[in-house]
């Protein structure tokens, strides 16, 4: 298994542009989590899905952020329009198994200028 | 109150030293506990789970104190390669995990 795969690894965009981050979770696991990490706030849970259904999106900062999981093997996090304060590393993660925590993707480093 | 609180450090220790980190949690119903390690510009990776009776993995010892609601990580004989940020992680029920902000460790030659 290739683990959790995220793309792109790096994204630099101008303020106001739409940004789409992608995640392919570990197959066979039915939960997926999107996190954002900044120096100031650490790792923040944005949203998580169970069986492709959003369970808790209370961490999504505002309406500019949206996430989808159309099937068990793919999820997107979209920011429209992007702002400089959205600059962060965005991780997706799936549970490794009961009692074994998460496996993270390598993250997308987003810079909005 | 935050679910999980950690001293951000930084901890700067010489090679060979013993260093310990604590992490407190607010929900007494928390069920699962972990320590993660995150290297600079990398994703967090599971270091070890924390079991009720405490557990050891080589130079690393993790302990859980339910009465005082904290977990700890002890690193003996620190190596340069131990330099990283250490995140404590707590799970209440289901699959939702709460991360501490991390403790930065630098091991100095």
PDB file of N, CA and C in Angstrom, chain A residues 18-111:
ATOM      1  N   UNK A  18      -8.697  30.286  -6.792  1.00  0.00           N
ATOM      2  CA  UNK A  18      -9.220  29.043  -6.220  1.00  0.00           C
ATOM      3  C   UNK A  18      -8.088  28.035  -6.086  1.00  0.00           C
ATOM      4  N   UNK A  19      -8.079  27.324  -4.979  1.00  0.00           N
ATOM      5  CA  UNK A  19      -7.059  26.307  -4.729  1.00  0.00           C
ATOM      6  C   UNK A  19      -7.765  24.996  -4.439  1.00  0.00           C
ATOM      7  N   UNK A  20      -7.302  23.914  -5.053  1.00  0.00           N
ATOM      8  CA  UNK A  20      -7.859  22.588  -4.783  1.00  0.00           C
ATOM      9  C   UNK A  20      -6.746  21.652  -4.349  1.00  0.00           C
ATOM     10  N   UNK A  21      -6.907  21.099  -3.171  1.00  0.00           N
ATOM     11  CA  UNK A  21      -5.950  20.136  -2.632  1.00  0.00           C
ATOM     12  C   UNK A  21      -6.578  18.746  -2.726  1.00  0.00           C
ATOM     13  N   UNK A  22      -5.741  17.747  -2.998  1.00  0.00           N
ATOM     14  CA  UNK A  22      -6.260  16.399  -3.262  1.00  0.00           C
ATOM     15  C   UNK A  22      -5.649  15.375  -2.327  1.00  0.00           C
ATOM     16  N   UNK A  23      -6.436  14.358  -2.029  1.00  0.00           N
ATOM     17  CA  UNK A  23      -5.962  13.313  -1.118  1.00  0.00           C
ATOM     18  C   UNK A  23      -6.506  11.964  -1.558  1.00  0.00           C
ATOM     19  N   UNK A  24      -5.614  11.006  -1.601  1.00  0.00           N
ATOM     20  CA  UNK A  24      -6.009   9.621  -1.846  1.00  0.00           C
ATOM     21  C   UNK A  24      -5.691   8.841  -0.577  1.00  0.00           C
ATOM     22  N   UNK A  25      -6.714   8.402   0.146  1.00  0.00           N
ATOM     23  CA  UNK A  25      -6.453   7.742   1.436  1.00  0.00           C
ATOM     24  C   UNK A  25      -5.983   6.302   1.256  1.00  0.00           C
ATOM     25  N   UNK A  26      -5.593   5.718   2.355  1.00  0.00           N
ATOM     26  CA  UNK A  26      -5.242   4.300   2.354  1.00  0.00           C
ATOM     27  C   UNK A  26      -6.508   3.510   2.062  1.00  0.00           C
ATOM     28  N   UNK A  27      -6.412   2.579   1.154  1.00  0.00           N
ATOM     29  CA  UNK A  27      -7.599   1.812   0.775  1.00  0.00           C
ATOM     30  C   UNK A  27      -8.050   0.938   1.938  1.00  0.00           C
ATOM     31  N   UNK A  28      -9.352   0.775   2.027  1.00  0.00           N
ATOM     32  CA  UNK A  28      -9.914  -0.086   3.060  1.00  0.00           C
ATOM     33  C   UNK A  28     -10.237   0.613   4.356  1.00  0.00           C
ATOM     34  N   UNK A  29      -9.856   1.888   4.485  1.00  0.00           N
ATOM     35  CA  UNK A  29     -10.188   2.635   5.689  1.00  0.00           C
ATOM     36  C   UNK A  29     -11.283   3.631   5.358  1.00  0.00           C
ATOM     37  N   UNK A  30     -12.297   3.670   6.173  1.00  0.00           N
ATOM     38  CA  UNK A  30     -13.481   4.434   5.787  1.00  0.00           C
ATOM     39  C   UNK A  30     -13.555   5.808   6.428  1.00  0.00           C
ATOM     40  N   UNK A  31     -12.482   6.262   7.058  1.00  0.00           N
ATOM     41  CA  UNK A  31     -12.468   7.607   7.624  1.00  0.00           C
ATOM     42  C   UNK A  31     -11.312   8.395   7.033  1.00  0.00           C
ATOM     43  N   UNK A  32     -11.549   9.693   6.856  1.00  0.00           N
ATOM     44  CA  UNK A  32     -10.497  10.572   6.328  1.00  0.00           C
ATOM     45  C   UNK A  32     -10.602  11.923   7.023  1.00  0.00           C
ATOM     46  N   UNK A  33      -9.452  12.467   7.336  1.00  0.00           N
ATOM     47  CA  UNK A  33      -9.385  13.706   8.102  1.00  0.00           C
ATOM     48  C   UNK A  33      -8.540  14.723   7.336  1.00  0.00           C
ATOM     49  N   UNK A  34      -8.982  15.966   7.340  1.00  0.00           N
ATOM     50  CA  UNK A  34      -8.185  17.077   6.804  1.00  0.00           C
ATOM     51  C   UNK A  34      -7.733  17.958   7.973  1.00  0.00           C
ATOM     52  N   UNK A  35      -6.422  18.214   8.021  1.00  0.00           N
ATOM     53  CA  UNK A  35      -5.840  19.070   9.045  1.00  0.00           C
ATOM     54  C   UNK A  35      -5.103  20.219   8.379  1.00  0.00           C
ATOM     55  N   UNK A  36      -4.979  21.292   9.133  1.00  0.00           N
ATOM     56  CA  UNK A  36      -4.151  22.428   8.717  1.00  0.00           C
ATOM     57  C   UNK A  36      -3.132  22.667   9.825  1.00  0.00           C
ATOM     58  N   UNK A  37      -1.895  22.923   9.441  1.00  0.00           N
ATOM     59  CA  UNK A  37      -0.858  23.170  10.438  1.00  0.00           C
ATOM     60  C   UNK A  37      -0.169  24.498  10.173  1.00  0.00           C
ATOM     61  N   UNK A  38      -0.096  25.329  11.198  1.00  0.00           N
ATOM     62  CA  UNK A  38       0.654  26.575  11.147  1.00  0.00           C
ATOM     63  C   UNK A  38       1.519  26.655  12.389  1.00  0.00           C
ATOM     64  N   UNK A  39       2.506  27.516  12.338  1.00  0.00           N
ATOM     65  CA  UNK A  39       3.384  27.681  13.498  1.00  0.00           C
ATOM     66  C   UNK A  39       2.586  28.174  14.695  1.00  0.00           C
ATOM     67  N   UNK A  40       1.671  29.081  14.445  1.00  0.00           N
ATOM     68  CA  UNK A  40       0.955  29.723  15.548  1.00  0.00           C
ATOM     69  C   UNK A  40      -0.075  28.795  16.185  1.00  0.00           C
ATOM     70  N   UNK A  41      -0.762  28.010  15.399  1.00  0.00           N
ATOM     71  CA  UNK A  41      -1.913  27.261  15.892  1.00  0.00           C
ATOM     72  C   UNK A  41      -1.719  25.755  15.915  1.00  0.00           C
ATOM     73  N   UNK A  42      -0.581  25.288  15.413  1.00  0.00           N
ATOM     74  CA  UNK A  42      -0.355  23.844  15.419  1.00  0.00           C
ATOM     75  C   UNK A  42      -1.270  23.138  14.435  1.00  0.00           C
ATOM     76  N   UNK A  43      -1.589  21.879  14.743  1.00  0.00           N
ATOM     77  CA  UNK A  43      -2.458  21.077  13.888  1.00  0.00           C
ATOM     78  C   UNK A  43      -3.913  21.313  14.266  1.00  0.00           C
ATOM     79  N   UNK A  44      -4.695  21.739  13.299  1.00  0.00           N
ATOM     80  CA  UNK A  44      -6.115  21.984  13.539  1.00  0.00           C
ATOM     81  C   UNK A  44      -6.935  21.060  12.642  1.00  0.00           C
ATOM     82  N   UNK A  45      -7.898  20.379  13.224  1.00  0.00           N
ATOM     83  CA  UNK A  45      -8.793  19.549  12.427  1.00  0.00           C
ATOM     84  C   UNK A  45      -9.777  20.445  11.687  1.00  0.00           C
ATOM     85  N   UNK A  46      -9.837  20.279  10.382  1.00  0.00           N
ATOM     86  CA  UNK A  46     -10.769  21.067   9.587  1.00  0.00           C
ATOM     87  C   UNK A  46     -12.087  20.325   9.411  1.00  0.00           C
ATOM     88  N   UNK A  47     -11.991  19.071   8.983  1.00  0.00           N
ATOM     89  CA  UNK A  47     -13.190  18.285   8.699  1.00  0.00           C
ATOM     90  C   UNK A  47     -12.811  16.823   8.687  1.00  0.00           C
ATOM     91  N   UNK A  48     -13.766  15.964   9.036  1.00  0.00           N
ATOM     92  CA  UNK A  48     -13.506  14.557   8.810  1.00  0.00           C
ATOM     93  C   UNK A  48     -14.725  13.851   8.239  1.00  0.00           C
ATOM     94  N   UNK A  49     -14.428  12.833   7.454  1.00  0.00           N
ATOM     95  CA  UNK A  49     -15.427  12.026   6.763  1.00  0.00           C
ATOM     96  C   UNK A  49     -15.424  10.613   7.321  1.00  0.00           C
ATOM     97  N   UNK A  50     -16.602  10.022   7.360  1.00  0.00           N
ATOM     98  CA  UNK A  50     -16.722   8.614   7.669  1.00  0.00           C
ATOM     99  C   UNK A  50     -17.632   8.002   6.613  1.00  0.00           C
ATOM    100  N   UNK A  51     -17.154   6.969   5.968  1.00  0.00           N
ATOM    101  CA  UNK A  51     -17.913   6.373   4.865  1.00  0.00           C
ATOM    102  C   UNK A  51     -18.332   7.422   3.834  1.00  0.00           C
ATOM    103  N   UNK A  52     -17.400   8.332   3.528  1.00  0.00           N
ATOM    104  CA  UNK A  52     -17.575   9.379   2.515  1.00  0.00           C
ATOM    105  C   UNK A  52     -18.533  10.487   2.928  1.00  0.00           C
ATOM    106  N   UNK A  53     -19.052  10.432   4.132  1.00  0.00           N
ATOM    107  CA  UNK A  53     -20.000  11.436   4.589  1.00  0.00           C
ATOM    108  C   UNK A  53     -19.293  12.379   5.568  1.00  0.00           C
ATOM    109  N   UNK A  54     -19.440  13.707   5.385  1.00  0.00           N
ATOM    110  CA  UNK A  54     -18.816  14.625   6.350  1.00  0.00           C
ATOM    111  C   UNK A  54     -19.494  14.508   7.710  1.00  0.00           C
ATOM    112  N   UNK A  55     -18.702  14.237   8.734  1.00  0.00           N
ATOM    113  CA  UNK A  55     -19.241  14.021  10.071  1.00  0.00           C
ATOM    114  C   UNK A  55     -19.140  15.292  10.910  1.00  0.00           C
ATOM    115  N   UNK A  56     -18.006  15.953  10.823  1.00  0.00           N
ATOM    116  CA  UNK A  56     -17.779  17.142  11.628  1.00  0.00           C
ATOM    117  C   UNK A  56     -16.980  18.132  10.805  1.00  0.00           C
ATOM    118  N   UNK A  57     -17.604  19.233  10.442  1.00  0.00           N
ATOM    119  CA  UNK A  57     -16.893  20.269   9.679  1.00  0.00           C
ATOM    120  C   UNK A  57     -16.772  21.554  10.491  1.00  0.00           C
ATOM    121  N   UNK A  58     -16.891  21.434  11.789  1.00  0.00           N
ATOM    122  CA  UNK A  58     -16.869  22.624  12.635  1.00  0.00           C
ATOM    123  C   UNK A  58     -15.523  23.337  12.615  1.00  0.00           C
ATOM    124  N   UNK A  59     -14.502  22.638  12.172  1.00  0.00           N
ATOM    125  CA  UNK A  59     -13.181  23.252  12.098  1.00  0.00           C
ATOM    126  C   UNK A  59     -12.916  24.006  10.820  1.00  0.00           C
ATOM    127  N   UNK A  60     -13.818  23.915   9.883  1.00  0.00           N
ATOM    128  CA  UNK A  60     -13.640  24.645   8.622  1.00  0.00           C
ATOM    129  C   UNK A  60     -13.760  26.126   8.933  1.00  0.00           C
ATOM    130  N   UNK A  61     -12.730  26.900   8.561  1.00  0.00           N
ATOM    131  CA  UNK A  61     -12.670  28.289   9.021  1.00  0.00           C
ATOM    132  C   UNK A  61     -13.852  29.141   8.589  1.00  0.00           C
ATOM    133  N   UNK A  62     -14.288  28.997   7.385  1.00  0.00           N
ATOM    134  CA  UNK A  62     -15.378  29.836   6.882  1.00  0.00           C
ATOM    135  C   UNK A  62     -15.857  29.282   5.564  1.00  0.00           C
ATOM    136  N   UNK A  63     -16.843  29.959   4.989  1.00  0.00           N
ATOM    137  CA  UNK A  63     -17.487  29.442   3.783  1.00  0.00           C
ATOM    138  C   UNK A  63     -16.552  29.345   2.587  1.00  0.00           C
ATOM    139  N   UNK A  64     -15.419  29.969   2.680  1.00  0.00           N
ATOM    140  CA  UNK A  64     -14.478  29.883   1.556  1.00  0.00           C
ATOM    141  C   UNK A  64     -13.896  28.476   1.433  1.00  0.00           C
ATOM    142  N   UNK A  65     -14.003  27.703   2.496  1.00  0.00           N
ATOM    143  CA  UNK A  65     -13.456  26.355   2.511  1.00  0.00           C
ATOM    144  C   UNK A  65     -14.582  25.343   2.276  1.00  0.00           C
ATOM    145  N   UNK A  66     -14.299  24.360   1.430  1.00  0.00           N
ATOM    146  CA  UNK A  66     -15.253  23.270   1.239  1.00  0.00           C
ATOM    147  C   UNK A  66     -14.476  21.988   0.991  1.00  0.00           C
ATOM    148  N   UNK A  67     -15.066  20.875   1.366  1.00  0.00           N
ATOM    149  CA  UNK A  67     -14.407  19.582   1.179  1.00  0.00           C
ATOM    150  C   UNK A  67     -15.428  18.578   0.678  1.00  0.00           C
ATOM    151  N   UNK A  68     -14.926  17.669  -0.135  1.00  0.00           N
ATOM    152  CA  UNK A  68     -15.784  16.612  -0.668  1.00  0.00           C
ATOM    153  C   UNK A  68     -15.044  15.290  -0.617  1.00  0.00           C
ATOM    154  N   UNK A  69     -15.832  14.238  -0.555  1.00  0.00           N
ATOM    155  CA  UNK A  69     -15.262  12.897  -0.676  1.00  0.00           C
ATOM    156  C   UNK A  69     -16.232  12.091  -1.537  1.00  0.00           C
ATOM    157  N   UNK A  70     -16.097  12.200  -2.838  1.00  0.00           N
ATOM    158  CA  UNK A  70     -17.072  11.572  -3.731  1.00  0.00           C
ATOM    159  C   UNK A  70     -17.035  10.052  -3.693  1.00  0.00           C
ATOM    160  N   UNK A  71     -15.896   9.494  -3.305  1.00  0.00           N
ATOM    161  CA  UNK A  71     -15.809   8.047  -3.162  1.00  0.00           C
ATOM    162  C   UNK A  71     -14.731   7.719  -2.138  1.00  0.00           C
ATOM    163  N   UNK A  72     -14.596   6.455  -1.842  1.00  0.00           N
ATOM    164  CA  UNK A  72     -13.706   6.040  -0.762  1.00  0.00           C
ATOM    165  C   UNK A  72     -12.228   6.241  -1.074  1.00  0.00           C
ATOM    166  N   UNK A  73     -11.912   6.558  -2.315  1.00  0.00           N
ATOM    167  CA  UNK A  73     -10.497   6.636  -2.685  1.00  0.00           C
ATOM    168  C   UNK A  73     -10.048   8.042  -3.053  1.00  0.00           C
ATOM    169  N   UNK A  74     -10.876   9.049  -2.765  1.00  0.00           N
ATOM    170  CA  UNK A  74     -10.492  10.380  -3.200  1.00  0.00           C
ATOM    171  C   UNK A  74     -11.228  11.449  -2.408  1.00  0.00           C
ATOM    172  N   UNK A  75     -10.485  12.492  -2.026  1.00  0.00           N
ATOM    173  CA  UNK A  75     -11.098  13.626  -1.350  1.00  0.00           C
ATOM    174  C   UNK A  75     -10.423  14.904  -1.815  1.00  0.00           C
ATOM    175  N   UNK A  76     -11.186  15.992  -1.804  1.00  0.00           N
ATOM    176  CA  UNK A  76     -10.634  17.297  -2.143  1.00  0.00           C
ATOM    177  C   UNK A  76     -10.976  18.307  -1.071  1.00  0.00           C
ATOM    178  N   UNK A  77     -10.080  19.255  -0.910  1.00  0.00           N
ATOM    179  CA  UNK A  77     -10.309  20.418  -0.059  1.00  0.00           C
ATOM    180  C   UNK A  77     -10.119  21.633  -0.949  1.00  0.00           C
ATOM    181  N   UNK A  78     -11.146  22.463  -1.020  1.00  0.00           N
ATOM    182  CA  UNK A  78     -11.111  23.605  -1.925  1.00  0.00           C
ATOM    183  C   UNK A  78     -11.192  24.903  -1.123  1.00  0.00           C
ATOM    184  N   UNK A  79     -10.424  25.871  -1.545  1.00  0.00           N
ATOM    185  CA  UNK A  79     -10.464  27.208  -0.936  1.00  0.00           C
ATOM    186  C   UNK A  79     -10.749  28.190  -2.072  1.00  0.00           C
ATOM    187  N   UNK A  80     -11.832  28.920  -1.930  1.00  0.00           N
ATOM    188  CA  UNK A  80     -12.233  29.851  -2.970  1.00  0.00           C
ATOM    189  C   UNK A  80     -13.033  31.009  -2.356  1.00  0.00           C
ATOM    190  N   UNK A  81     -12.540  32.233  -2.432  1.00  0.00           N
ATOM    191  CA  UNK A  81     -11.223  32.645  -2.897  1.00  0.00           C
ATOM    192  C   UNK A  81     -10.167  32.490  -1.809  1.00  0.00           C
ATOM    193  N   UNK A  82      -8.948  32.245  -2.194  1.00  0.00           N
ATOM    194  CA  UNK A  82      -7.874  32.082  -1.215  1.00  0.00           C
ATOM    195  C   UNK A  82      -7.394  33.436  -0.711  1.00  0.00           C
ATOM    196  N   UNK A  83      -6.859  33.419   0.527  1.00  0.00           N
ATOM    197  CA  UNK A  83      -6.338  34.619   1.157  1.00  0.00           C
ATOM    198  C   UNK A  83      -4.959  34.306   1.743  1.00  0.00           C
ATOM    199  N   UNK A  84      -4.122  35.315   1.925  1.00  0.00           N
ATOM    200  CA  UNK A  84      -2.784  35.057   2.493  1.00  0.00           C
ATOM    201  C   UNK A  84      -2.824  34.314   3.819  1.00  0.00           C
ATOM    202  N   UNK A  85      -3.833  34.547   4.644  1.00  0.00           N
ATOM    203  CA  UNK A  85      -3.899  33.871   5.948  1.00  0.00           C
ATOM    204  C   UNK A  85      -4.212  32.386   5.823  1.00  0.00           C
ATOM    205  N   UNK A  86      -4.527  31.930   4.631  1.00  0.00           N
ATOM    206  CA  UNK A  86      -4.734  30.494   4.405  1.00  0.00           C
ATOM    207  C   UNK A  86      -3.406  29.756   4.218  1.00  0.00           C
ATOM    208  N   UNK A  87      -2.328  30.498   4.131  1.00  0.00           N
ATOM    209  CA  UNK A  87      -1.014  29.872   3.943  1.00  0.00           C
ATOM    210  C   UNK A  87      -0.725  28.958   5.129  1.00  0.00           C
ATOM    211  N   UNK A  88      -0.433  27.706   4.831  1.00  0.00           N
ATOM    212  CA  UNK A  88      -0.242  26.682   5.868  1.00  0.00           C
ATOM    213  C   UNK A  88       0.151  25.387   5.166  1.00  0.00           C
ATOM    214  N   UNK A  89       0.396  24.365   5.974  1.00  0.00           N
ATOM    215  CA  UNK A  89       0.539  23.015   5.428  1.00  0.00           C
ATOM    216  C   UNK A  89      -0.768  22.285   5.705  1.00  0.00           C
ATOM    217  N   UNK A  90      -1.310  21.692   4.690  1.00  0.00           N
ATOM    218  CA  UNK A  90      -2.575  20.970   4.800  1.00  0.00           C
ATOM    219  C   UNK A  90      -2.289  19.473   4.681  1.00  0.00           C
ATOM    220  N   UNK A  91      -2.723  18.742   5.708  1.00  0.00           N
ATOM    221  CA  UNK A  91      -2.518  17.296   5.732  1.00  0.00           C
ATOM    222  C   UNK A  91      -3.852  16.582   5.642  1.00  0.00           C
ATOM    223  N   UNK A  92      -3.863  15.440   4.987  1.00  0.00           N
ATOM    224  CA  UNK A  92      -4.979  14.528   5.193  1.00  0.00           C
ATOM    225  C   UNK A  92      -4.428  13.272   5.862  1.00  0.00           C
ATOM    226  N   UNK A  93      -5.303  12.575   6.543  1.00  0.00           N
ATOM    227  CA  UNK A  93      -4.884  11.427   7.330  1.00  0.00           C
ATOM    228  C   UNK A  93      -6.005  10.405   7.385  1.00  0.00           C
ATOM    229  N   UNK A  94      -5.618   9.150   7.524  1.00  0.00           N
ATOM    230  CA  UNK A  94      -6.603   8.100   7.737  1.00  0.00           C
ATOM    231  C   UNK A  94      -6.176   7.268   8.935  1.00  0.00           C
ATOM    232  N   UNK A  95      -7.134   6.694   9.640  1.00  0.00           N
ATOM    233  CA  UNK A  95      -6.778   5.841  10.771  1.00  0.00           C
ATOM    234  C   UNK A  95      -5.993   4.634  10.290  1.00  0.00           C
ATOM    235  N   UNK A  96      -4.989   4.281  11.063  1.00  0.00           N
ATOM    236  CA  UNK A  96      -4.154   3.151  10.688  1.00  0.00           C
ATOM    237  C   UNK A  96      -4.794   1.846  11.153  1.00  0.00           C
ATOM    238  N   UNK A  97      -5.593   1.934  12.168  1.00  0.00           N
ATOM    239  CA  UNK A  97      -6.249   0.769  12.728  1.00  0.00           C
ATOM    240  C   UNK A  97      -6.553   1.061  14.181  1.00  0.00           C
ATOM    241  N   UNK A  98      -7.431   0.329  14.757  1.00  0.00           N
ATOM    242  CA  UNK A  98      -7.834   0.601  16.135  1.00  0.00           C
ATOM    243  C   UNK A  98      -6.612   0.592  17.047  1.00  0.00           C
ATOM    244  N   UNK A  99      -6.430   1.677  17.757  1.00  0.00           N
ATOM    245  CA  UNK A  99      -5.314   1.759  18.687  1.00  0.00           C
ATOM    246  C   UNK A  99      -3.983   2.117  18.061  1.00  0.00           C
ATOM    247  N   UNK A 100      -3.980   2.412  16.768  1.00  0.00           N
ATOM    248  CA  UNK A 100      -2.721   2.698  16.087  1.00  0.00           C
ATOM    249  C   UNK A 100      -2.643   4.097  15.516  1.00  0.00           C
ATOM    250  N   UNK A 101      -3.590   4.956  15.847  1.00  0.00           N
ATOM    251  CA  UNK A 101      -3.467   6.346  15.431  1.00  0.00           C
ATOM    252  C   UNK A 101      -3.736   6.540  13.959  1.00  0.00           C
ATOM    253  N   UNK A 102      -3.121   7.578  13.424  1.00  0.00           N
ATOM    254  CA  UNK A 102      -3.325   7.993  12.044  1.00  0.00           C
ATOM    255  C   UNK A 102      -2.089   7.740  11.216  1.00  0.00           C
ATOM    256  N   UNK A 103      -2.320   7.646   9.914  1.00  0.00           N
ATOM    257  CA  UNK A 103      -1.242   7.789   8.943  1.00  0.00           C
ATOM    258  C   UNK A 103      -1.520   9.068   8.160  1.00  0.00           C
ATOM    259  N   UNK A 104      -0.520   9.924   8.112  1.00  0.00           N
ATOM    260  CA  UNK A 104      -0.657  11.195   7.411  1.00  0.00           C
ATOM    261  C   UNK A 104      -0.082  11.114   6.010  1.00  0.00           C
ATOM    262  N   UNK A 105      -0.662  11.900   5.129  1.00  0.00           N
ATOM    263  CA  UNK A 105      -0.021  12.161   3.853  1.00  0.00           C
ATOM    264  C   UNK A 105       1.139  13.114   4.067  1.00  0.00           C
ATOM    265  N   UNK A 106       1.904  13.332   3.032  1.00  0.00           N
ATOM    266  CA  UNK A 106       3.093  14.180   3.161  1.00  0.00           C
ATOM    267  C   UNK A 106       2.750  15.664   3.162  1.00  0.00           C
ATOM    268  N   UNK A 107       1.487  15.993   2.964  1.00  0.00           N
ATOM    269  CA  UNK A 107       1.044  17.368   3.101  1.00  0.00           C
ATOM    270  C   UNK A 107       1.165  18.188   1.838  1.00  0.00           C
ATOM    271  N   UNK A 108       0.392  19.250   1.789  1.00  0.00           N
ATOM    272  CA  UNK A 108       0.492  20.259   0.731  1.00  0.00           C
ATOM    273  C   UNK A 108       0.853  21.572   1.398  1.00  0.00           C
ATOM    274  N   UNK A 109       1.986  22.122   0.980  1.00  0.00           N
ATOM    275  CA  UNK A 109       2.415  23.419   1.533  1.00  0.00           C
ATOM    276  C   UNK A 109       1.832  24.513   0.650  1.00  0.00           C
ATOM    277  N   UNK A 110       0.884  25.235   1.187  1.00  0.00           N
ATOM    278  CA  UNK A 110       0.180  26.275   0.433  1.00  0.00           C
ATOM    279  C   UNK A 110       0.693  27.650   0.818  1.00  0.00           C
ATOM    280  N   UNK A 111       1.037  28.423  -0.177  1.00  0.00           N
ATOM    281  CA  UNK A 111       1.428  29.809   0.040  1.00  0.00           C
ATOM    282  C   UNK A 111       0.533  30.679  -0.827  1.00  0.00           C
TER     283      UNK A 111
END
